[in-house]
Structures are given as C-alpha cells and as structure tokens.
PDB file of C-alpha atoms and ligand atoms in Angstrom:
ATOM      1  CA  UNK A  25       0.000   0.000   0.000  1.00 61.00           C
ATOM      2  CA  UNK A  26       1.514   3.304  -1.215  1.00 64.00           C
ATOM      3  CA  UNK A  27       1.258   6.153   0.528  1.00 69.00           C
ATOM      4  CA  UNK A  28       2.337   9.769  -1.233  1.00 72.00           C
ATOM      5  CA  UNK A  29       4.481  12.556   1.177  1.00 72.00           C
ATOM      6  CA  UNK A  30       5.172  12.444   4.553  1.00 80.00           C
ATOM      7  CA  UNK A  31       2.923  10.702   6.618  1.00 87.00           C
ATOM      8  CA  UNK A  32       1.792  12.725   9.703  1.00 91.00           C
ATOM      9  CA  UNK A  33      -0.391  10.570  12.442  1.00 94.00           C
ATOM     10  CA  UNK A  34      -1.728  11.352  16.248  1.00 94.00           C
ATOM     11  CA  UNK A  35       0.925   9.446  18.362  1.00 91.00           C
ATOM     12  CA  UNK A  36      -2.872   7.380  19.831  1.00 91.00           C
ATOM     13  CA  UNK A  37      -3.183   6.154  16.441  1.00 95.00           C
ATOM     14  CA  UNK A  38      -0.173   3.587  16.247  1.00 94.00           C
ATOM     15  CA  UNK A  39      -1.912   0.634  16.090  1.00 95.00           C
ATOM     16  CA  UNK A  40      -4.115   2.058  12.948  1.00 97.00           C
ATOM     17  CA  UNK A  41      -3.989   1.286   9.719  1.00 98.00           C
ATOM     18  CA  UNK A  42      -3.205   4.389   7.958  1.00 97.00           C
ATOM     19  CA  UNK A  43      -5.020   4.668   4.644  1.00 97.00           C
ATOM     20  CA  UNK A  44      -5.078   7.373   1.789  1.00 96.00           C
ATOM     21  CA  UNK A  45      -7.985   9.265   0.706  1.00 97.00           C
ATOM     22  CA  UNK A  46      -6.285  12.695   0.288  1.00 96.00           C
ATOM     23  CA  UNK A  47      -3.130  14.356  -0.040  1.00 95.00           C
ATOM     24  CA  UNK A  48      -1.869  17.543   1.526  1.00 95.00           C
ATOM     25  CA  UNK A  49      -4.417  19.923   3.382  1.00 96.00           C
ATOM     26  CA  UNK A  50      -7.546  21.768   1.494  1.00 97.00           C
ATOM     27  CA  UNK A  51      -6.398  24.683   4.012  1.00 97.00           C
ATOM     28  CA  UNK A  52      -2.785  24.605   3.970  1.00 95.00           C
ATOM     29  CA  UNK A  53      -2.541  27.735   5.269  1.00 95.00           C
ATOM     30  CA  UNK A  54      -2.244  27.905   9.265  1.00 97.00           C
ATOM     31  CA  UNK A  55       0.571  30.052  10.593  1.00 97.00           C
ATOM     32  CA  UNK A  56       2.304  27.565  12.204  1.00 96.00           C
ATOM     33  CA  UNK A  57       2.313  24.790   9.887  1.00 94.00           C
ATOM     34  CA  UNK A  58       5.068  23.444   8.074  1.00 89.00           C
ATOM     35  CA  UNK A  59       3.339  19.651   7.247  1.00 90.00           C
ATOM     36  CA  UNK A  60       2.647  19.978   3.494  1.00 90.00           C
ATOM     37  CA  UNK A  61       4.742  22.752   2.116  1.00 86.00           C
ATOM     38  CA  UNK A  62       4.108  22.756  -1.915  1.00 85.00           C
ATOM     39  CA  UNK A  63       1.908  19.675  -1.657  1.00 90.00           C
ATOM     40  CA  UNK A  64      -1.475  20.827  -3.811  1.00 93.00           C
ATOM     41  CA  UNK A  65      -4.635  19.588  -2.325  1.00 95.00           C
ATOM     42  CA  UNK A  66      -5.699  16.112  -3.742  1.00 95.00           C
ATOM     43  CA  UNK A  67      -8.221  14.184  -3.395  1.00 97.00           C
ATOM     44  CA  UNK A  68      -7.388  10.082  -4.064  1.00 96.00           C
ATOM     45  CA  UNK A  69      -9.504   8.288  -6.769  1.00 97.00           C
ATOM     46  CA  UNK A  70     -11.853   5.841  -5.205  1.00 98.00           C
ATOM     47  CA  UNK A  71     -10.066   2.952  -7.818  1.00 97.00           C
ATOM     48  CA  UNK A  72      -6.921   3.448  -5.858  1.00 97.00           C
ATOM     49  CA  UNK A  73      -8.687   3.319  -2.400  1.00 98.00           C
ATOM     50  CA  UNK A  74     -10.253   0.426  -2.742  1.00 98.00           C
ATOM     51  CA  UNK A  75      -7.062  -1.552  -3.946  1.00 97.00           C
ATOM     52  CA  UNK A  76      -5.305  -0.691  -1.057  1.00 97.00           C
ATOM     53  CA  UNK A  77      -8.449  -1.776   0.902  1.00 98.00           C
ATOM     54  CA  UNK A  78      -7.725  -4.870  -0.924  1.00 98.00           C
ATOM     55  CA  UNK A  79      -4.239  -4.775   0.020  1.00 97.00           C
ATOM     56  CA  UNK A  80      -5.225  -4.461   3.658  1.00 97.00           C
ATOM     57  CA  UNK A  81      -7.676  -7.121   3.715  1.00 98.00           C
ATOM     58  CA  UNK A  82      -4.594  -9.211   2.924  1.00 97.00           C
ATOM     59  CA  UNK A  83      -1.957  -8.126   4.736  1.00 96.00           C
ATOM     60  CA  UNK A  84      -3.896  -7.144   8.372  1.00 96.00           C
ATOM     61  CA  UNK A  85      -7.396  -8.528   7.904  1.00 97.00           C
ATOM     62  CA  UNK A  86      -7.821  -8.433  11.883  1.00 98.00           C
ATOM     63  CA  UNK A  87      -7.504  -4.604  11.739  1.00 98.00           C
ATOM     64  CA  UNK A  88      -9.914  -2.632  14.245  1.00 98.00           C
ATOM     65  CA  UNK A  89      -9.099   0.456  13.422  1.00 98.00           C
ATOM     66  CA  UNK A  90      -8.076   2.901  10.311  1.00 98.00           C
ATOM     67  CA  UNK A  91      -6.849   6.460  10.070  1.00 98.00           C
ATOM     68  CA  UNK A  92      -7.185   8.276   6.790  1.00 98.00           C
ATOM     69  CA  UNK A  93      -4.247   9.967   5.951  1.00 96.00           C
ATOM     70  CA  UNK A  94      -3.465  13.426   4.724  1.00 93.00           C
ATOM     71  CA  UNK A  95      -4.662  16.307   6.592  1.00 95.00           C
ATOM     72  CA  UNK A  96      -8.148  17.329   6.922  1.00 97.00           C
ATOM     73  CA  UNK A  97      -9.523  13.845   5.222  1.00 98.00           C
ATOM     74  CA  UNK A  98     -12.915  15.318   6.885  1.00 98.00           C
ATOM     75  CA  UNK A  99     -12.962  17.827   3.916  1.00 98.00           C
ATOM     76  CA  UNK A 100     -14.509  14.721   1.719  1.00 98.00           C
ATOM     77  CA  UNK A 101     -18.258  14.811   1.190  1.00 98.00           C
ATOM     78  CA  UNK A 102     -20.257  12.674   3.482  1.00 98.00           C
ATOM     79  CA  UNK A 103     -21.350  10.598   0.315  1.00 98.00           C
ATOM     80  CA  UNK A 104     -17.627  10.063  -0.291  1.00 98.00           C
ATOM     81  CA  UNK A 105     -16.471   9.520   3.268  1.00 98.00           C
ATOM     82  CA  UNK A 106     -19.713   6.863   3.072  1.00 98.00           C
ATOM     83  CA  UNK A 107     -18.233   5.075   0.262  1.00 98.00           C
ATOM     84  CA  UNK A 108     -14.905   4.495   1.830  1.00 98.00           C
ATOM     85  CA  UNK A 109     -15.997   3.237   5.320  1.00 98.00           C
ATOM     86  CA  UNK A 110     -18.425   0.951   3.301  1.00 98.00           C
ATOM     87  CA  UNK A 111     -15.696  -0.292   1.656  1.00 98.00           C
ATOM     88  CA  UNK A 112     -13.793  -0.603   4.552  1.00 98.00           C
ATOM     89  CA  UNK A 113     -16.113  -2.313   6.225  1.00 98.00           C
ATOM     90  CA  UNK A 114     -17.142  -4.760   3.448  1.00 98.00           C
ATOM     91  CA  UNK A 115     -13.320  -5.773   3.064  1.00 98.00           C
ATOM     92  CA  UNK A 116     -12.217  -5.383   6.951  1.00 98.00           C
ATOM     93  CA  UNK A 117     -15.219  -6.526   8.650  1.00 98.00           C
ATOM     94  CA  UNK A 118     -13.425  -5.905  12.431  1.00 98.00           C
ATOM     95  CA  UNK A 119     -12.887  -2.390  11.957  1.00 98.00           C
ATOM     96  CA  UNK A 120     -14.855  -0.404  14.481  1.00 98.00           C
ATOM     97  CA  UNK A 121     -13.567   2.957  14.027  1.00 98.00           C
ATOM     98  CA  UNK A 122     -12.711   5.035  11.227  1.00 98.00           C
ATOM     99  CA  UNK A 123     -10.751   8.022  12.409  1.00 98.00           C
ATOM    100  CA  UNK A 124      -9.237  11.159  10.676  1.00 98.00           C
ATOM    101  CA  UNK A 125      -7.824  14.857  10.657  1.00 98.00           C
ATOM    102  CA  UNK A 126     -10.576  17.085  10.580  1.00 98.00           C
ATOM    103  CA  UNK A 127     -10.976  20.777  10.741  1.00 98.00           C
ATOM    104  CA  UNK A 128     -13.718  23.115  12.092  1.00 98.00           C
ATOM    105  CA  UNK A 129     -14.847  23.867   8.638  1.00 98.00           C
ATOM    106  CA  UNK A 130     -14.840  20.376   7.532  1.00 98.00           C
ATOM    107  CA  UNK A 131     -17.764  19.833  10.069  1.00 98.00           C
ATOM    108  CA  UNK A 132     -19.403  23.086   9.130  1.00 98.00           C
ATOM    109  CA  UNK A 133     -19.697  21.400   5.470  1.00 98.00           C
ATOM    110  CA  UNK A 134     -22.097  18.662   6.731  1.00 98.00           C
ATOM    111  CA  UNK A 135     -25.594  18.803   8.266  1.00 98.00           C
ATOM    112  CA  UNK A 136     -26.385  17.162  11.311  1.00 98.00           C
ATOM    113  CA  UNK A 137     -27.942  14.083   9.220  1.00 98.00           C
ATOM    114  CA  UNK A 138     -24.579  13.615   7.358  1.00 98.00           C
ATOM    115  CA  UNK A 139     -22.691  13.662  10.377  1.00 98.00           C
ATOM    116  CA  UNK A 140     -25.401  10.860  12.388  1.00 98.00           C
ATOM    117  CA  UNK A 141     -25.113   8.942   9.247  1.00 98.00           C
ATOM    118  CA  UNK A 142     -21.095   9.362   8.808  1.00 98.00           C
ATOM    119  CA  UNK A 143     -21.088   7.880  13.164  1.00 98.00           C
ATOM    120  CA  UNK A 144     -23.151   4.957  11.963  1.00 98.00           C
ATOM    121  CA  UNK A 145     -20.323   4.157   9.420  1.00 98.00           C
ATOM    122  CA  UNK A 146     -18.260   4.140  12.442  1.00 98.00           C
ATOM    123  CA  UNK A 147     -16.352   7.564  12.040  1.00 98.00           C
ATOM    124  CA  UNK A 148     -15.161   8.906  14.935  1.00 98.00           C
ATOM    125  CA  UNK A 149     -11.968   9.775  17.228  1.00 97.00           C
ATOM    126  CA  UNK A 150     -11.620  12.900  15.051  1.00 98.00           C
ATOM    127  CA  UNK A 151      -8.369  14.888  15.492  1.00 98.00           C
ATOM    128  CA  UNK A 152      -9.734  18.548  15.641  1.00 98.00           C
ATOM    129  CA  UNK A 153      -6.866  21.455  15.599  1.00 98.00           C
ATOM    130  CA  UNK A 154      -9.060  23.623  17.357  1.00 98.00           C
ATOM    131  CA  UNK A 155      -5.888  25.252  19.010  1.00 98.00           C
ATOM    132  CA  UNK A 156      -7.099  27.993  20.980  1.00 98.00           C
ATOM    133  CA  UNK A 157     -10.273  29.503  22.063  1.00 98.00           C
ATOM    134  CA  UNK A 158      -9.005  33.289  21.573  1.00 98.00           C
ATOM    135  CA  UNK A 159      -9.694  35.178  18.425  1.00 98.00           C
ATOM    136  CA  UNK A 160      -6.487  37.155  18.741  1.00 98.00           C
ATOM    137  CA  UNK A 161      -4.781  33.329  18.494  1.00 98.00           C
ATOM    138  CA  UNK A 162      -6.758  31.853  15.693  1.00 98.00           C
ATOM    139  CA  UNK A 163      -6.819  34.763  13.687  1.00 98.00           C
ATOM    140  CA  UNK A 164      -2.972  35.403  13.564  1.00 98.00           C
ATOM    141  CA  UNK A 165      -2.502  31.378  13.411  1.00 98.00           C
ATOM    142  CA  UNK A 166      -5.216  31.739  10.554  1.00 98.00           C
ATOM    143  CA  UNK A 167      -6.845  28.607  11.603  1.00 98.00           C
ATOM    144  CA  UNK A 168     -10.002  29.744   9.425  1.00 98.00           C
ATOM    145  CA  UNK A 169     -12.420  29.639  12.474  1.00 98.00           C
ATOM    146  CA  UNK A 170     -13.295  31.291  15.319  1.00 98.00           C
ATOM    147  CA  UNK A 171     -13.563  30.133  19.279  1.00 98.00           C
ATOM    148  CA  UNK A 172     -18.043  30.856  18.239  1.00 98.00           C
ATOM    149  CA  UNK A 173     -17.512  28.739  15.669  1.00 98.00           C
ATOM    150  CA  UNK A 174     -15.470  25.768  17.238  1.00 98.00           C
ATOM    151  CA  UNK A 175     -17.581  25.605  20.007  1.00 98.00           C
ATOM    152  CA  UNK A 176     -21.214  25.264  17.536  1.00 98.00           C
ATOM    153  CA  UNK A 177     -19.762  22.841  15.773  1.00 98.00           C
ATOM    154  CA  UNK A 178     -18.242  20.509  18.087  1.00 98.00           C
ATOM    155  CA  UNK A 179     -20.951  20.660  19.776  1.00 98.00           C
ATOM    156  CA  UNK A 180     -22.787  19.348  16.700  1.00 98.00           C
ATOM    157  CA  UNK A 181     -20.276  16.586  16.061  1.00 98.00           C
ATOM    158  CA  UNK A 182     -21.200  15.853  20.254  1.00 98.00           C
ATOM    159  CA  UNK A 183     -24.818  15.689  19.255  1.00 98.00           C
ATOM    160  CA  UNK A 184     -24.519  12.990  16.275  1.00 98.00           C
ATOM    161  CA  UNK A 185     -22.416  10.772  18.569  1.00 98.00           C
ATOM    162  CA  UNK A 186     -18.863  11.828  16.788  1.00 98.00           C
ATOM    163  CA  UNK A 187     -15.879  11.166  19.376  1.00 97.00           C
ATOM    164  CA  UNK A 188     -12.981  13.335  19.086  1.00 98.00           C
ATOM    165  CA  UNK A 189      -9.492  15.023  19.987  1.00 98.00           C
ATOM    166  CA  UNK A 190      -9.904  18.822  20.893  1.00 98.00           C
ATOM    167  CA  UNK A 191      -5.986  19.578  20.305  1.00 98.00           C
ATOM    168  CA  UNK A 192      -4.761  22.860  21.697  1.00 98.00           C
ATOM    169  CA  UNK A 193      -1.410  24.562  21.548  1.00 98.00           C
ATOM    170  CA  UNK A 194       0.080  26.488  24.579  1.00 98.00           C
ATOM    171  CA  UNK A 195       1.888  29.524  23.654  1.00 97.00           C
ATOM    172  CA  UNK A 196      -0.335  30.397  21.088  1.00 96.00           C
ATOM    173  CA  UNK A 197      -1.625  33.490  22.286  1.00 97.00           C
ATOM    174  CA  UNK A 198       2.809  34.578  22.675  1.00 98.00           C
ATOM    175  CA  UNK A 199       4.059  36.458  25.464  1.00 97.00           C
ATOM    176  CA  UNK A 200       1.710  39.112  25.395  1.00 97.00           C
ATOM    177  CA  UNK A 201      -1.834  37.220  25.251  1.00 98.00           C
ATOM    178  CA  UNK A 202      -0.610  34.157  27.269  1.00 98.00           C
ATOM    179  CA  UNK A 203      -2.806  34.788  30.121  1.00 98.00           C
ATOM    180  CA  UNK A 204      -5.910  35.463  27.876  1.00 98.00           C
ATOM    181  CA  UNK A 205      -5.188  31.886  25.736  1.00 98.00           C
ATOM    182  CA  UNK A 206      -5.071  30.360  28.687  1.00 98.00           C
ATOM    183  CA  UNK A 207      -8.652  31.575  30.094  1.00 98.00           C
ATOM    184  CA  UNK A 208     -10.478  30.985  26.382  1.00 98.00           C
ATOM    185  CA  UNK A 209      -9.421  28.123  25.954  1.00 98.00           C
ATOM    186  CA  UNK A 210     -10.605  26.512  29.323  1.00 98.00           C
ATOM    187  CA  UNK A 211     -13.469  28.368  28.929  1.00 98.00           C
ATOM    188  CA  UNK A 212     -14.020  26.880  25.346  1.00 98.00           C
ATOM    189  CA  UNK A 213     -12.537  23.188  26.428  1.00 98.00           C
ATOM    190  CA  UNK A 214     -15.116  23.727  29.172  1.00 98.00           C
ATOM    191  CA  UNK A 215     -17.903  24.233  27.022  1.00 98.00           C
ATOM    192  CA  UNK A 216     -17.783  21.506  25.033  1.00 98.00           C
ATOM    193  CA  UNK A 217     -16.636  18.628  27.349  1.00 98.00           C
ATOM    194  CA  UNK A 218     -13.834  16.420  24.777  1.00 98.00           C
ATOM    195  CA  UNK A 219     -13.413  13.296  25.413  1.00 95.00           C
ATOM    196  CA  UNK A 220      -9.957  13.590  24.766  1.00 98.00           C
ATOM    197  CA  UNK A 221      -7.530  17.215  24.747  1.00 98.00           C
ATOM    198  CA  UNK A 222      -4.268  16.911  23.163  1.00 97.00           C
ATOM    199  CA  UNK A 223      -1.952  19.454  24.193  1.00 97.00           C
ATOM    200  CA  UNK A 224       0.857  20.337  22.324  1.00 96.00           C
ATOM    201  CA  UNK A 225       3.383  23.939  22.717  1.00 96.00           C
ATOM    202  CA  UNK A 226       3.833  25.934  19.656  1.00 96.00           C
ATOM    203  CA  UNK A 227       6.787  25.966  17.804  1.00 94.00           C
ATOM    204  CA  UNK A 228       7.737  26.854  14.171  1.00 93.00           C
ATOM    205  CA  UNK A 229      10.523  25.390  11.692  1.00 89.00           C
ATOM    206  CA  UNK A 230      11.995  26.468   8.522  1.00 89.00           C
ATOM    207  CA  UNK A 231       8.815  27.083   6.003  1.00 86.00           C
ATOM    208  CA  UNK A 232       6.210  28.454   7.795  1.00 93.00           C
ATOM    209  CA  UNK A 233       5.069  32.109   8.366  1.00 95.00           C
ATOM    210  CA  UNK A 234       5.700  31.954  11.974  1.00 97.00           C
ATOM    211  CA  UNK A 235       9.201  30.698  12.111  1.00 95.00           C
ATOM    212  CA  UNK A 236       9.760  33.926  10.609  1.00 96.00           C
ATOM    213  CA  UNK A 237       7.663  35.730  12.348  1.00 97.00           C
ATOM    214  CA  UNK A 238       9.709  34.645  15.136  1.00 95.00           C
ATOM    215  CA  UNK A 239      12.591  35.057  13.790  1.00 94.00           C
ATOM    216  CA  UNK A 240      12.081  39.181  12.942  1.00 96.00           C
ATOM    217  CA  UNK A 241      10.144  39.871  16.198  1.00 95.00           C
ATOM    218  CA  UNK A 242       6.523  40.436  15.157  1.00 96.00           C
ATOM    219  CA  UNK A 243       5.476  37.448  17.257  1.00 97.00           C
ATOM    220  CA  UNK A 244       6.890  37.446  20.553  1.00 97.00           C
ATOM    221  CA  UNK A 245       7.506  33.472  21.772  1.00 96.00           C
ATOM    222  CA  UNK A 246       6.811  32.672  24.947  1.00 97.00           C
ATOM    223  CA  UNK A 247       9.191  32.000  27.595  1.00 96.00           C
ATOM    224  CA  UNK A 248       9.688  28.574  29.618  1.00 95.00           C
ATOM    225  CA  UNK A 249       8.487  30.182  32.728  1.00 97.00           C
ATOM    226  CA  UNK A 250       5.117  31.427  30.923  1.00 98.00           C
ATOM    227  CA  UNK A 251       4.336  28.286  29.459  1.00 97.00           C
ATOM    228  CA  UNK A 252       4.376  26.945  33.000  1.00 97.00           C
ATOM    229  CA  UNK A 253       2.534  29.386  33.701  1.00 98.00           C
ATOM    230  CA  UNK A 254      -0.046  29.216  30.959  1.00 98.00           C
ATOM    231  CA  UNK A 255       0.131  25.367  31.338  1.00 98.00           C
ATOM    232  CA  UNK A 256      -0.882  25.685  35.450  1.00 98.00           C
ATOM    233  CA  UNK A 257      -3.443  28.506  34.507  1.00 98.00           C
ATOM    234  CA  UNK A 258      -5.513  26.506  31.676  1.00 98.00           C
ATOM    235  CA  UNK A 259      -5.399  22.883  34.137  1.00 98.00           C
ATOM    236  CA  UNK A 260      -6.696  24.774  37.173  1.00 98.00           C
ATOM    237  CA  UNK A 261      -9.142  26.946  35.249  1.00 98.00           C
ATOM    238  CA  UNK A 262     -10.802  22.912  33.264  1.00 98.00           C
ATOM    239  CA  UNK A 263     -13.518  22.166  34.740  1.00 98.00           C
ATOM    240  CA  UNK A 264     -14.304  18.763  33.216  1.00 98.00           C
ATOM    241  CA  UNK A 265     -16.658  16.011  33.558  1.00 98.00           C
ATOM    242  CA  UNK A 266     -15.019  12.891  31.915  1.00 98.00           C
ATOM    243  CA  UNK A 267     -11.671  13.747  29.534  1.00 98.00           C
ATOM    244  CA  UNK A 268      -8.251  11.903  28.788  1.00 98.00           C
ATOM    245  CA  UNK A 269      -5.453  14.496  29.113  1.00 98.00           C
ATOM    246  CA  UNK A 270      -2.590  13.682  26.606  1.00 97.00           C
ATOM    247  CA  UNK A 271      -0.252  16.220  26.844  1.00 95.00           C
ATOM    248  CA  UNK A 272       2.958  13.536  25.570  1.00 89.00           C
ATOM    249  CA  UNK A 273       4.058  15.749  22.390  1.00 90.00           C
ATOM    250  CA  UNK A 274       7.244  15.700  22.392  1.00 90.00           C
ATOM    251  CA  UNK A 275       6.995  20.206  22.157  1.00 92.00           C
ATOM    252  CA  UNK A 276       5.707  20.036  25.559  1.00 95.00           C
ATOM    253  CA  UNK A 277       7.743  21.185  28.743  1.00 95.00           C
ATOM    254  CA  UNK A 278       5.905  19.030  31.130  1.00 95.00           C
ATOM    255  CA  UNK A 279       4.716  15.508  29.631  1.00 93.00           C
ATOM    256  CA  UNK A 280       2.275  13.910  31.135  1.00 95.00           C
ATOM    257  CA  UNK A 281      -1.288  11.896  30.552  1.00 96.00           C
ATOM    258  CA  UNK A 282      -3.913  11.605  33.177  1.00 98.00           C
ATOM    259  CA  UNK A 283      -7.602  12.023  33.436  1.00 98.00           C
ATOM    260  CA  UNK A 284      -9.767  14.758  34.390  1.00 98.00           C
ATOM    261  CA  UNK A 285     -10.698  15.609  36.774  1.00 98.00           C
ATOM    262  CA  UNK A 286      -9.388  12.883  38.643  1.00 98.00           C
ATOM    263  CA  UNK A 287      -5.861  13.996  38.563  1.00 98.00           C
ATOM    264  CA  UNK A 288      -6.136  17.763  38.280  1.00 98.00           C
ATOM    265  CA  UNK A 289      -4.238  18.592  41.768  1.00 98.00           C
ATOM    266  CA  UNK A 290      -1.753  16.174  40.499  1.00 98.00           C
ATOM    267  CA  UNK A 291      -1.275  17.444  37.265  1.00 98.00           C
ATOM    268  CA  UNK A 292      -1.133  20.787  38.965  1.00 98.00           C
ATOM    269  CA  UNK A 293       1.681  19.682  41.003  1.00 98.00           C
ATOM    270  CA  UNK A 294       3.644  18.578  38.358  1.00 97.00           C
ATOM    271  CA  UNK A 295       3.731  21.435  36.859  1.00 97.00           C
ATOM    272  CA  UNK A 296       4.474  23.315  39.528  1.00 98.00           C
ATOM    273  CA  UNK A 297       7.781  21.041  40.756  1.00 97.00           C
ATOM    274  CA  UNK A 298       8.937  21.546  36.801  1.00 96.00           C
ATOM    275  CA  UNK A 299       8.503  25.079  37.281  1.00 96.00           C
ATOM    276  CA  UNK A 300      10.633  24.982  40.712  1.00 97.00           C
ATOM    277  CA  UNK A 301      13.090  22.465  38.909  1.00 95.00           C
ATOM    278  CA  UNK A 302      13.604  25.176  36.652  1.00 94.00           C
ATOM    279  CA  UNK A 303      13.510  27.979  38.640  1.00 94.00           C
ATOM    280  CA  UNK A 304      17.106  29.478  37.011  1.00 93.00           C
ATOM    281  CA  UNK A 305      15.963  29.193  33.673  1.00 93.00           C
ATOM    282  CA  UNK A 306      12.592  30.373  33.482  1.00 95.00           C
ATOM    283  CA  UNK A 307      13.206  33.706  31.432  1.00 95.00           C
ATOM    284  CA  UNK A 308      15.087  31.194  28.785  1.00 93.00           C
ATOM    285  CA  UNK A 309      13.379  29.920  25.870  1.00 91.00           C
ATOM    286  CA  UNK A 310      12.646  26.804  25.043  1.00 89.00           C
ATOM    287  CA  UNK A 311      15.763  25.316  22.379  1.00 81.00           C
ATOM    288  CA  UNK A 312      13.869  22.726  20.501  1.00 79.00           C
ATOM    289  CA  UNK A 313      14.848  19.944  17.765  1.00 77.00           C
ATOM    290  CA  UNK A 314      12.881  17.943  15.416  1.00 76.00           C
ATOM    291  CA  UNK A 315       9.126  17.984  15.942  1.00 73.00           C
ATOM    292  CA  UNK A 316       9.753  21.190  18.286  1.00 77.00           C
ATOM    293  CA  UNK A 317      11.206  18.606  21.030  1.00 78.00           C
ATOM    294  CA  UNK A 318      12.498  20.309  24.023  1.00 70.00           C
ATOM    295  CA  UNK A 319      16.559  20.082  24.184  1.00 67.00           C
ATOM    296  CA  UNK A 320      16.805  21.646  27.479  1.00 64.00           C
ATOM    297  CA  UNK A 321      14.219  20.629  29.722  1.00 63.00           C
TER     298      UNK A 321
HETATM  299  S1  SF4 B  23      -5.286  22.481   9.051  1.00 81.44           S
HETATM  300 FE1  SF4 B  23      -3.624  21.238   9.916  1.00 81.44          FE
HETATM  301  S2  SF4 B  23      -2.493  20.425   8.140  1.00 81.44           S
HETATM  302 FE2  SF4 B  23      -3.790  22.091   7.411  1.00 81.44          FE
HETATM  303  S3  SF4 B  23      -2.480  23.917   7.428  1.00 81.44           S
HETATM  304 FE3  SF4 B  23      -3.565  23.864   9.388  1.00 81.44          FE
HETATM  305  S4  SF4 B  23      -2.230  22.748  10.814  1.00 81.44           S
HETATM  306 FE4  SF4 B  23      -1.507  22.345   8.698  1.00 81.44          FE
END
C-alpha cells in the first residue's frame, strides 16, 4: 500500500492502519504549519482506495481500526467519506472505528444528518486542531475559524455521537496574550466537554510564516516560565466532567497523561515542581529539535 508525502499521524493512532484518501491539506494555510509545504490539495480516486483496501484485507485482515491519511480527510463529502468506510467495512469486517484529521470547517460542510449517518459508518476519534479559544490566536494562526464557531460545531459533532481530539497549543496566544489563551481556551474546552484534549506547545521550523515571524520579532515566543505558567493557569481553570489528558508531544515542557478531573491537583503539582526544577531558567526559551522537542528541559 503506497502512501504519497510524509505521513503525519496522532501518536494514539499507532496501532491504525493508515489509509489514503487525500493528499496535503484543502487549508494549507495555518501560521504555524510546516506539514505539506508545496503539496497541492488532492483528493485520491476511489479505484486506488479500494485496492489498497484490498491490500489491507490481505496483509492485516484483523484490523480494528483505520486512520485516513493526509490532513483534513474530513474535507470529503459525506457521500464520499460513506463510500470508503463501506468499503472498509465490506473488506475489513473488524474495523470499528474510522478516524481522521478534521478541521472546524470540515464539520461546518455537513448537516447534522450527514454527520449521524457518517457515526453509523463508524467515524469517529476525530483529530480537531481547534488550538485555541481566543480570536487574537486563531486569527494570527489563521486557523479559518473562530472560538463561536469551534464551540457550535463541536458541539454538533457531540450531538450525532462523533468522538474526538480537541488539540490545543500552549503559547499560542505569545508572550503578550498568554494569560488570555489560557482563560479561552478553558473556557471553550469547558464548554464543550472532549473526550480527549491533546496538548501540544507551539513551535515553528523552517517554512512556515511563523518561524519567521519569530525570527524578525513580530510574534513574541513565549518563555519557559510562561508556558508553565499558561500550562498551570488553563489545568486549574478545566472544569471537566469525563476527559483523557494527553499532553505527551514531544513540544511540551511538562509531559504527562492523566484524566480529568481525577488527577487535576496532580497534574497541577507537576507542573508546579517543573517550574521549581527550573527555577534558574525560566526567562530562557525553550531550544527545541525535530518535531519542536524540548533540548533543554
Ligand atoms: S489544518 Fe492542519 S495540516 Fe492544514 S495547514 Fe492547518 S495545521 Fe496544517
């Protein structure tokens, strides 16, 4: 099974089997992003999907779960996202979930029958950038969607019985609006209960707009001791019913998964004995390698 350009998957979905339908992003234009530089917007003809459905069937017919690869694969019409889960299903009849990249706008696309018919088919465990709940953030980050608009439409992908990953980025908001991310996105988070947050820390490399943004000043990077800072605010501000915190990326300061709110005073503490671990180094920033990985934690 061939897959084209580099092949970007949530760290949960392992185990998946990671099948085409797309390539490159239909947005392609977030601030921060340097996943699918020069990669036009494709979408995979249905001939080649179903041979490497047919591949599958043969090589890892026990397969439970699938990811479709590139990166918003929830741009695809319902009727064509139908098509490929029925095939899926026809050809790897274990498969109980059928997961994917999807944006904010990608949901707005479908009405609420699409998306109640697109959860029968088994979609689900959607991996939402939603990244901040502050229009200052998503606007300069030009995420194409506003905290109103996240919170609607999750909320409709809630309603139809859609599972997904609310991801959010810490630092987003910079040095200036750190304290403000931090508050609207709880507040957001809050409001529409995820089953599961991923939380990542921004960082930019060679090829996107922010890496140079950084690079001349205009946007002002956080230091270590505010993303502590942010981090502690955000945890103690969630107010949560039933969500899996993974907060593993490898951008993160402080890694760590638990559940809320079970572990919230827990999670608070860790952050606060990396902050004291720390404590001559908090006006540095953060020197990160490949996949913005923290060198000097
Ligand atoms: S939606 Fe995702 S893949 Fe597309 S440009 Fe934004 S961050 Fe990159």
């Amino acid at each position: 099974m061939n897959i084209t350009g580099i092949v970007y998957r949530p760290p949960y979905e392992a185990n998946s089997l990671l099948l085409q339908v797309t390539l490159g992003c239909s947005h392609n234009k977030c601030t921060f992003c340097y996943m699918y530089p020069n990669v036009p917007f494709t979408v995979c003809p249905m001939k080649q999907i179903e041979a490497d459905i047919e591949e599958a069937a043969r090589v890892c017919p026990n397969v439970e779960r699938v990811f479709l690869e590139h990166g918003d694969a929830f741009v695809l019409s319902a009727d064509r996202l139908s098509q490929i889960a029925e095939a899926i299903h026809r050809k790897l009849p274990k498969v109980k979930t059928i997961a994917m990249y999807a944006s904010i706008q990608n949901i707005k696309q479908k009405t609420d029958s699409e998306l109640r018919r697109l959860c029968d088919l088994g979609i689900g465990g959607l991996d939402i950038g939603v990244e901040s709940g502050l229009d200052a953030a998503l606007t300069y980050m030009n995420k194409g969607h506003t905290a109103k608009e996240a919170r609607e439409q999750l909320l409709r992908l809630t309603k139809a019985g859609i599972t997904y990953s609310f991801n959010a980025i810490l630092g987003c908001g910079g040095a200036e609006l750190w304290q403000e991310n931090a508050d609207a996105t709880a507040a957001l988070i809050n409001a529409v209960q995820p089953h599961l947050l991923f939380i990542g820390t921004l960082h930019a490399q060679p090829g996107c707009k922010l890496y140079e943004d950084m690079k001349s000043g205009i946007f002002k990077e956080c230091t270590v001791g505010q993303l502590l800072d942010e981090q502690e605010r955000l945890i103690s501000l969630l107010e949560l019913e039933d969500t899996i915190y993974f907060g593993s990326h490898p951008s993160n300061i402080v890694s760590m998964q638990a559940a809320l709110p079970k572990h919230k005073e827990e999670m608070l503490e860790v952050v606060r004995e990396t902050r004291k671990s720390l404590q001559d180094r908090l006006d540095e920033y953060p020197v990160r390698g490949g996949e913005g990985s923290i060198l000097n934690r």
